[in-house]
Amino acid sequence: MNKSVKVELNCPAPVNEFDSITIGHGGGGKLTQNLLKSGVFSLLDNEWLREQGDAATIQLNGKTAFSTDTFVVSPLIFPGGTIGDLAVNGTVNDLAVSGAKPQYLSLSFILEEGLEMKLFQQILHSIRDACEEADVKIITGDTKVVEKGKGDQIFINTTGIGEMHSKSKMGMSRIKKGDAVLLSGSMARHGITIMSKRNGLEFETKLNSDTRPLHRICLELIDTFGSQIHLMRDPTRGGVANVLNEIAEQTGKGIQLNEKVLPVEDEVAGACEMLGLDPLYVANEGLFVAIVDAEIAEECIELIRKWEYGSSAVAIGKVTEDHPGKVVLHSAIGGRRVLAQATGELLPRIC
């Protein structure tokens, strides 16, 4: 006698009726396609994404810069930005300070099961807006979903390609004694904004992250001064102090800073004092350090101050053959102290 077997069929759920990310959204089927079509492709639409191929085909001309970065900031939404625009601006800026005009980005998500669709859409909108501001195109990418508890809502990777400016001659080997060290604006705003949000701190003046694209002003400096711009860096994790330590170590030269002129906004300085942090070691996302020929330092500062975010630009020090490999801060009261490289992560999940 044949026994009947009861078979339970699991019918697929309607693809449009989800308030949050499910494991099915990473399966490569209808849910994945719906997620991409209703969000990523529609918001970031361009000729490359419409092809939906396994690779984007582009034409590169001349020397090209290539950079990648991954973003894990917490919280995902913070005053002045989101993890989305941070991911775009972060890679745009890595290309910019390398002397390149950013053109194309890849965009990859690792989404945690349970991420609210509303939040994901907000992040996608911020990515679109950041791309429009920076005039870059997202031409390829990837989406993966992990089980609840194996991620932290969303991680983003962006990889960027840009055409090098023909006048860019930057490199560690070009730095020499007497070069001026310039800073494009006030320090520590991004890192302190994130920490203030985490700790529920409130100030009379609302703090916002300085996340923004830097390529226009960086390229203008290179276009105007060419090979007299010896190096540029964006002081993200580890802040200005760590970037300058890397430069000193790699060149074998010393860097002397003047504490009196270091640009730090009052509310940022106050927050740093409350949290026991040194602004020189706190992350920035819309700031760059430039090492330039001393002869053009003042002209560079004037040009940066004409930029909409550059009113606080200043020369903060110089390159010296004294104390090789070290960064030394000359304090406001006449003392000196060595700014050592940070040995650990001062502010975790900051970018």
Short mmCIF file of C-alpha atoms in Angstrom, two decimals:
data_model
loop_
_atom_site.label_atom_id
_atom_site.label_comp_id
_atom_site.label_asym_id
_atom_site.label_seq_id
_atom_site.Cartn_x
_atom_site.Cartn_y
_atom_site.Cartn_z
CA MET A 1 0.00 0.00 0.00
CA ASN A 2 1.38 3.36 -1.00
CA LYS A 3 1.54 5.99 1.70
CA SER A 4 0.57 9.51 0.77
CA VAL A 5 3.23 12.07 1.49
CA LYS A 6 2.20 15.51 2.61
CA VAL A 7 4.24 18.14 0.82
CA GLU A 8 4.24 21.68 2.14
CA LEU A 9 4.98 24.29 -0.49
CA ASN A 10 6.56 27.55 0.60
CA CYS A 11 5.21 30.13 -1.77
CA PRO A 12 7.46 33.11 -2.33
CA ALA A 13 6.31 36.23 -0.58
CA PRO A 14 5.35 39.25 -2.69
CA VAL A 15 8.55 41.12 -3.49
CA ASN A 16 7.17 44.57 -2.66
CA GLU A 17 5.85 43.87 0.81
CA PHE A 18 8.91 44.15 3.03
CA ASP A 19 9.66 46.74 5.68
CA SER A 20 13.15 45.38 6.27
CA ILE A 21 15.93 43.40 4.62
CA THR A 22 15.49 39.62 4.63
CA ILE A 23 17.93 36.83 3.82
CA GLY A 24 16.01 36.40 0.58
CA HIS A 25 17.15 39.84 -0.58
CA GLY A 26 20.65 38.42 -0.92
CA GLY A 27 19.63 35.28 -2.79
CA GLY A 28 20.04 36.59 -6.30
CA GLY A 29 16.38 36.04 -7.26
CA LYS A 30 13.28 38.21 -7.45
CA LEU A 31 13.81 39.81 -4.06
CA THR A 32 17.35 40.81 -4.99
CA GLN A 33 16.26 42.19 -8.34
CA ASN A 34 13.38 44.09 -6.77
CA LEU A 35 15.68 45.60 -4.14
CA LEU A 36 18.13 46.76 -6.79
CA LYS A 37 15.58 47.98 -9.32
CA SER A 38 13.41 49.85 -6.81
CA GLY A 39 16.36 51.46 -5.05
CA VAL A 40 19.90 51.29 -6.36
CA PHE A 41 19.27 51.28 -10.12
CA SER A 42 16.43 53.80 -10.09
CA LEU A 43 18.24 56.31 -7.86
CA LEU A 44 21.71 55.94 -9.35
CA ASP A 45 20.59 55.44 -12.95
CA ASN A 46 23.20 55.84 -15.69
CA GLU A 47 24.23 54.12 -18.93
CA TRP A 48 26.54 51.63 -17.18
CA LEU A 49 24.06 50.49 -14.52
CA ARG A 50 21.37 50.04 -17.16
CA GLU A 51 23.50 47.33 -18.74
CA GLN A 52 23.48 45.34 -15.47
CA GLY A 53 26.53 43.40 -16.61
CA ASP A 54 29.12 41.59 -14.54
CA ALA A 55 31.60 44.37 -15.33
CA ALA A 56 31.41 47.97 -16.53
CA THR A 57 33.39 48.94 -19.63
CA ILE A 58 35.10 52.33 -19.55
CA GLN A 59 37.69 54.20 -21.61
CA LEU A 60 40.70 55.47 -19.63
CA ASN A 61 43.04 58.13 -20.97
CA GLY A 62 46.55 58.59 -19.63
CA LYS A 63 47.75 58.13 -16.08
CA THR A 64 44.99 56.88 -13.78
CA ALA A 65 44.50 56.81 -9.99
CA PHE A 66 42.72 53.88 -8.32
CA SER A 67 41.58 53.72 -4.68
CA THR A 68 39.28 51.68 -2.45
CA ASP A 69 37.83 52.11 1.04
CA THR A 70 35.32 50.43 3.33
CA PHE A 71 32.97 52.27 5.70
CA VAL A 72 31.59 50.95 8.98
CA VAL A 73 30.61 54.15 10.79
CA SER A 74 28.29 54.08 13.79
CA PRO A 75 25.73 55.64 13.96
CA LEU A 76 24.71 55.29 10.31
CA ILE A 77 22.97 58.67 10.31
CA PHE A 78 24.70 61.57 12.04
CA PRO A 79 24.45 65.37 11.97
CA GLY A 80 25.70 66.52 8.58
CA GLY A 81 25.76 63.16 6.82
CA THR A 82 25.23 59.42 6.58
CA ILE A 83 27.37 56.36 5.96
CA GLY A 84 26.27 56.75 2.31
CA ASP A 85 27.68 60.18 1.50
CA LEU A 86 30.69 59.36 3.68
CA ALA A 87 31.41 56.36 1.45
CA VAL A 88 31.25 58.47 -1.70
CA ASN A 89 33.21 61.43 -0.35
CA GLY A 90 35.82 59.24 1.30
CA THR A 91 36.91 57.60 -1.95
CA VAL A 92 36.49 60.82 -3.96
CA ASN A 93 38.85 62.53 -1.51
CA ASP A 94 41.45 59.76 -1.62
CA LEU A 95 41.62 60.30 -5.37
CA ALA A 96 41.58 64.10 -5.03
CA VAL A 97 44.56 64.36 -2.68
CA SER A 98 46.42 61.99 -4.99
CA GLY A 99 46.09 64.56 -7.77
CA ALA A 100 43.27 62.91 -9.72
CA LYS A 101 39.87 63.98 -10.94
CA PRO A 102 37.40 61.35 -9.64
CA GLN A 103 35.24 59.86 -12.40
CA TYR A 104 33.87 56.40 -11.61
CA LEU A 105 32.98 54.49 -8.44
CA SER A 106 31.98 50.96 -7.59
CA LEU A 107 29.51 50.53 -4.73
CA SER A 108 29.13 47.36 -2.64
CA PHE A 109 26.82 46.73 0.30
CA ILE A 110 26.89 44.16 3.08
CA LEU A 111 23.39 44.36 4.55
CA GLU A 112 22.29 42.73 7.79
CA GLU A 113 18.99 40.92 7.92
CA GLY A 114 16.47 43.21 9.60
CA LEU A 115 17.81 46.51 8.25
CA GLU A 116 14.81 48.80 7.80
CA MET A 117 14.00 49.55 4.16
CA LYS A 118 13.24 53.15 5.08
CA LEU A 119 16.76 53.57 6.48
CA PHE A 120 18.32 51.86 3.46
CA GLN A 121 16.43 54.23 1.15
CA GLN A 122 17.63 57.24 3.14
CA ILE A 123 21.23 56.05 2.74
CA LEU A 124 20.72 55.46 -0.99
CA HIS A 125 19.39 58.99 -1.41
CA SER A 126 22.45 60.40 0.36
CA ILE A 127 24.69 58.37 -1.98
CA ARG A 128 22.89 59.77 -5.00
CA ASP A 129 23.18 63.36 -3.72
CA ALA A 130 26.89 62.94 -2.91
CA CYS A 131 27.57 61.56 -6.39
CA GLU A 132 25.79 64.49 -7.97
CA GLU A 133 27.77 66.98 -5.89
CA ALA A 134 31.07 65.29 -6.70
CA ASP A 135 30.11 64.70 -10.36
CA VAL A 136 31.01 61.00 -10.26
CA LYS A 137 29.16 57.97 -11.60
CA ILE A 138 28.59 54.65 -9.85
CA ILE A 139 29.06 52.11 -12.62
CA THR A 140 29.21 48.72 -10.90
CA GLY A 141 28.75 47.12 -7.49
CA ASP A 142 27.47 44.23 -5.41
CA THR A 143 25.00 43.47 -2.61
CA LYS A 144 25.26 40.73 0.00
CA VAL A 145 22.98 39.96 2.97
CA VAL A 146 24.19 38.36 6.21
CA GLU A 147 22.12 36.82 9.01
CA LYS A 148 20.92 39.00 11.85
CA GLY A 149 23.66 39.40 14.43
CA LYS A 150 26.50 38.87 11.94
CA GLY A 151 26.77 42.48 10.82
CA ASP A 152 25.83 45.95 12.03
CA GLN A 153 22.97 46.92 9.72
CA ILE A 154 25.10 48.04 6.78
CA PHE A 155 28.73 48.16 5.66
CA ILE A 156 29.72 49.89 2.41
CA ASN A 157 32.73 49.58 0.14
CA THR A 158 33.53 52.08 -2.61
CA THR A 159 36.32 51.86 -5.14
CA GLY A 160 37.19 54.84 -7.31
CA ILE A 161 39.01 55.59 -10.55
CA GLY A 162 40.14 59.02 -11.68
CA GLU A 163 42.29 60.69 -14.29
CA MET A 164 45.51 62.19 -12.96
CA HIS A 165 46.03 65.93 -13.44
CA SER A 166 48.81 66.50 -15.95
CA LYS A 167 50.53 69.01 -13.64
CA SER A 168 50.54 66.76 -10.60
CA LYS A 169 54.07 65.83 -9.54
CA MET A 170 53.37 64.95 -5.92
CA GLY A 171 55.28 62.41 -3.87
CA MET A 172 57.18 61.91 -0.61
CA SER A 173 60.47 62.34 -2.44
CA ARG A 174 59.57 65.91 -3.38
CA ILE A 175 59.28 67.12 0.22
CA LYS A 176 62.26 69.24 1.30
CA LYS A 177 63.52 71.34 4.19
CA GLY A 178 61.61 74.61 4.53
CA ASP A 179 58.39 73.41 2.90
CA ALA A 180 55.23 74.83 4.45
CA VAL A 181 52.59 72.58 6.04
CA LEU A 182 49.08 73.82 5.26
CA LEU A 183 45.72 72.79 6.68
CA SER A 184 42.53 73.55 4.73
CA GLY A 185 40.24 74.14 7.72
CA SER A 186 39.31 73.43 11.31
CA MET A 187 40.22 70.04 12.78
CA ALA A 188 38.25 67.23 14.42
CA ARG A 189 34.69 68.18 13.44
CA HIS A 190 33.71 64.78 12.01
CA GLY A 191 35.09 62.64 14.82
CA ILE A 192 33.64 64.84 17.54
CA THR A 193 30.24 64.96 15.81
CA ILE A 194 30.13 61.14 15.79
CA MET A 195 31.24 60.87 19.43
CA SER A 196 28.82 63.58 20.55
CA LYS A 197 25.96 61.74 18.86
CA ARG A 198 26.96 58.45 20.54
CA ASN A 199 27.28 60.02 23.98
CA GLY A 200 24.23 62.30 23.78
CA LEU A 201 26.26 65.46 24.26
CA GLU A 202 24.61 68.77 23.44
CA PHE A 203 26.27 72.10 22.71
CA GLU A 204 25.06 75.66 22.20
CA THR A 205 26.18 75.43 18.56
CA LYS A 206 25.08 72.27 16.78
CA LEU A 207 27.99 70.17 15.56
CA ASN A 208 27.86 68.72 12.06
CA SER A 209 30.28 66.41 10.28
CA ASP A 210 32.56 68.04 7.71
CA THR A 211 32.03 65.25 5.16
CA ARG A 212 32.37 66.81 1.70
CA PRO A 213 34.21 66.31 -1.61
CA LEU A 214 37.64 67.94 -1.85
CA HIS A 215 38.54 67.38 -5.47
CA ARG A 216 37.68 70.80 -6.87
CA ILE A 217 39.95 72.76 -4.53
CA CYS A 218 42.72 70.13 -4.69
CA LEU A 219 42.70 70.19 -8.49
CA GLU A 220 42.61 73.99 -8.51
CA LEU A 221 45.73 74.11 -6.34
CA ILE A 222 47.52 71.68 -8.66
CA ASP A 223 46.34 73.53 -11.76
CA THR A 224 47.59 76.85 -10.33
CA PHE A 225 50.87 75.81 -8.71
CA GLY A 226 51.76 72.52 -10.41
CA SER A 227 54.90 70.83 -9.12
CA GLN A 228 55.23 73.30 -6.23
CA ILE A 229 52.49 71.31 -4.50
CA HIS A 230 54.68 68.54 -3.10
CA LEU A 231 52.11 66.36 -1.31
CA MET A 232 48.49 66.28 -0.16
CA ARG A 233 46.76 63.95 2.29
CA ASP A 234 43.30 63.76 3.90
CA PRO A 235 43.63 63.24 7.68
CA THR A 236 40.79 60.82 8.37
CA ARG A 237 41.38 58.12 11.02
CA GLY A 238 44.16 59.22 13.38
CA GLY A 239 43.72 62.85 12.40
CA VAL A 240 46.34 65.42 11.44
CA ALA A 241 48.95 64.08 13.86
CA ASN A 242 49.00 60.60 12.34
CA VAL A 243 49.21 61.85 8.76
CA LEU A 244 52.14 64.11 9.62
CA ASN A 245 53.86 61.27 11.49
CA GLU A 246 53.56 59.07 8.41
CA ILE A 247 55.13 61.82 6.29
CA ALA A 248 57.95 62.42 8.77
CA GLU A 249 58.69 58.70 9.07
CA GLN A 250 58.69 58.04 5.33
CA THR A 251 60.77 61.10 4.39
CA GLY A 252 63.15 60.99 7.36
CA LYS A 253 62.54 64.69 7.90
CA GLY A 254 61.11 66.52 10.90
CA ILE A 255 57.88 68.49 10.99
CA GLN A 256 57.47 71.47 13.29
CA LEU A 257 53.97 72.67 14.22
CA ASN A 258 52.85 75.92 15.81
CA GLU A 259 50.13 75.29 18.41
CA LYS A 260 49.03 78.96 18.39
CA VAL A 261 47.69 78.75 14.85
CA LEU A 262 46.05 75.30 14.89
CA PRO A 263 42.42 75.81 13.76
CA VAL A 264 39.92 74.23 16.17
CA GLU A 265 36.39 75.56 16.63
CA ASP A 266 35.38 76.41 20.19
CA GLU A 267 32.61 73.80 20.43
CA VAL A 268 34.93 71.12 19.05
CA ALA A 269 37.67 72.08 21.49
CA GLY A 270 35.17 71.97 24.34
CA ALA A 271 33.91 68.53 23.34
CA CYS A 272 37.47 67.22 23.01
CA GLU A 273 38.20 68.45 26.53
CA MET A 274 35.07 66.75 27.90
CA LEU A 275 35.93 63.47 26.16
CA GLY A 276 39.64 63.61 26.93
CA LEU A 277 40.67 63.75 23.26
CA ASP A 278 43.36 65.70 21.42
CA PRO A 279 41.93 67.39 18.27
CA LEU A 280 45.14 66.59 16.41
CA TYR A 281 44.30 62.87 16.61
CA VAL A 282 40.57 63.08 15.82
CA ALA A 283 39.19 62.06 12.40
CA ASN A 284 38.24 64.54 9.68
CA GLU A 285 36.27 63.92 6.48
CA GLY A 286 36.41 67.27 4.65
CA LEU A 287 39.93 68.45 5.36
CA PHE A 288 43.31 68.10 3.70
CA VAL A 289 46.94 68.66 4.60
CA ALA A 290 49.22 70.08 1.90
CA ILE A 291 53.01 70.23 1.89
CA VAL A 292 54.04 73.03 -0.49
CA ASP A 293 57.03 75.09 -1.50
CA ALA A 294 57.43 77.88 1.08
CA GLU A 295 57.44 80.49 -1.69
CA ILE A 296 53.80 79.82 -2.58
CA ALA A 297 52.41 79.14 0.91
CA GLU A 298 50.59 82.45 1.29
CA GLU A 299 49.14 82.28 -2.22
CA CYS A 300 47.89 78.75 -1.54
CA ILE A 301 46.21 79.88 1.67
CA GLU A 302 44.52 82.76 -0.18
CA LEU A 303 43.23 80.37 -2.83
CA ILE A 304 41.92 77.84 -0.29
CA ARG A 305 40.16 80.61 1.64
CA LYS A 306 38.19 81.48 -1.49
CA TRP A 307 36.78 77.94 -1.44
CA GLU A 308 33.41 77.81 0.32
CA TYR A 309 34.77 75.61 3.12
CA GLY A 310 38.25 77.12 3.38
CA SER A 311 37.86 80.23 5.51
CA SER A 312 39.94 78.70 8.34
CA ALA A 313 42.81 77.55 6.11
CA VAL A 314 46.22 78.29 7.61
CA ALA A 315 49.90 77.38 7.51
CA ILE A 316 50.40 75.27 10.64
CA GLY A 317 54.11 74.49 10.42
CA LYS A 318 57.10 73.61 8.30
CA VAL A 319 59.42 70.79 7.29
CA THR A 320 62.79 70.77 9.03
CA GLU A 321 65.94 68.68 9.24
CA ASP A 322 65.79 68.91 13.02
CA HIS A 323 64.35 65.90 14.94
CA PRO A 324 64.25 63.67 11.79
CA GLY A 325 61.28 61.35 11.58
CA LYS A 326 59.38 63.15 14.33
CA VAL A 327 56.57 65.71 14.58
CA VAL A 328 57.17 68.33 17.26
CA LEU A 329 54.55 70.77 18.51
CA HIS A 330 55.74 74.19 19.68
CA SER A 331 53.21 75.11 22.34
CA ALA A 332 51.60 78.46 23.00
CA ILE A 333 53.63 78.89 26.20
CA GLY A 334 56.98 78.17 24.61
CA GLY A 335 57.32 74.47 25.34
CA ARG A 336 57.76 71.58 22.95
CA ARG A 337 56.33 68.09 22.80
CA VAL A 338 56.64 65.23 20.40
CA LEU A 339 53.39 64.17 18.73
CA ALA A 340 53.78 60.41 18.60
CA GLN A 341 51.90 58.15 16.25
CA ALA A 342 48.72 56.82 17.84
CA THR A 343 49.16 53.19 18.86
CA GLY A 344 45.50 52.16 18.77
CA GLU A 345 42.07 53.17 17.52
CA LEU A 346 41.16 56.28 19.52
CA LEU A 347 37.65 56.49 18.10
CA PRO A 348 36.30 53.15 16.81
CA ARG A 349 33.74 52.95 13.96
CA ILE A 350 34.33 56.58 13.00
CA CYS A 351 34.31 56.13 9.21
#
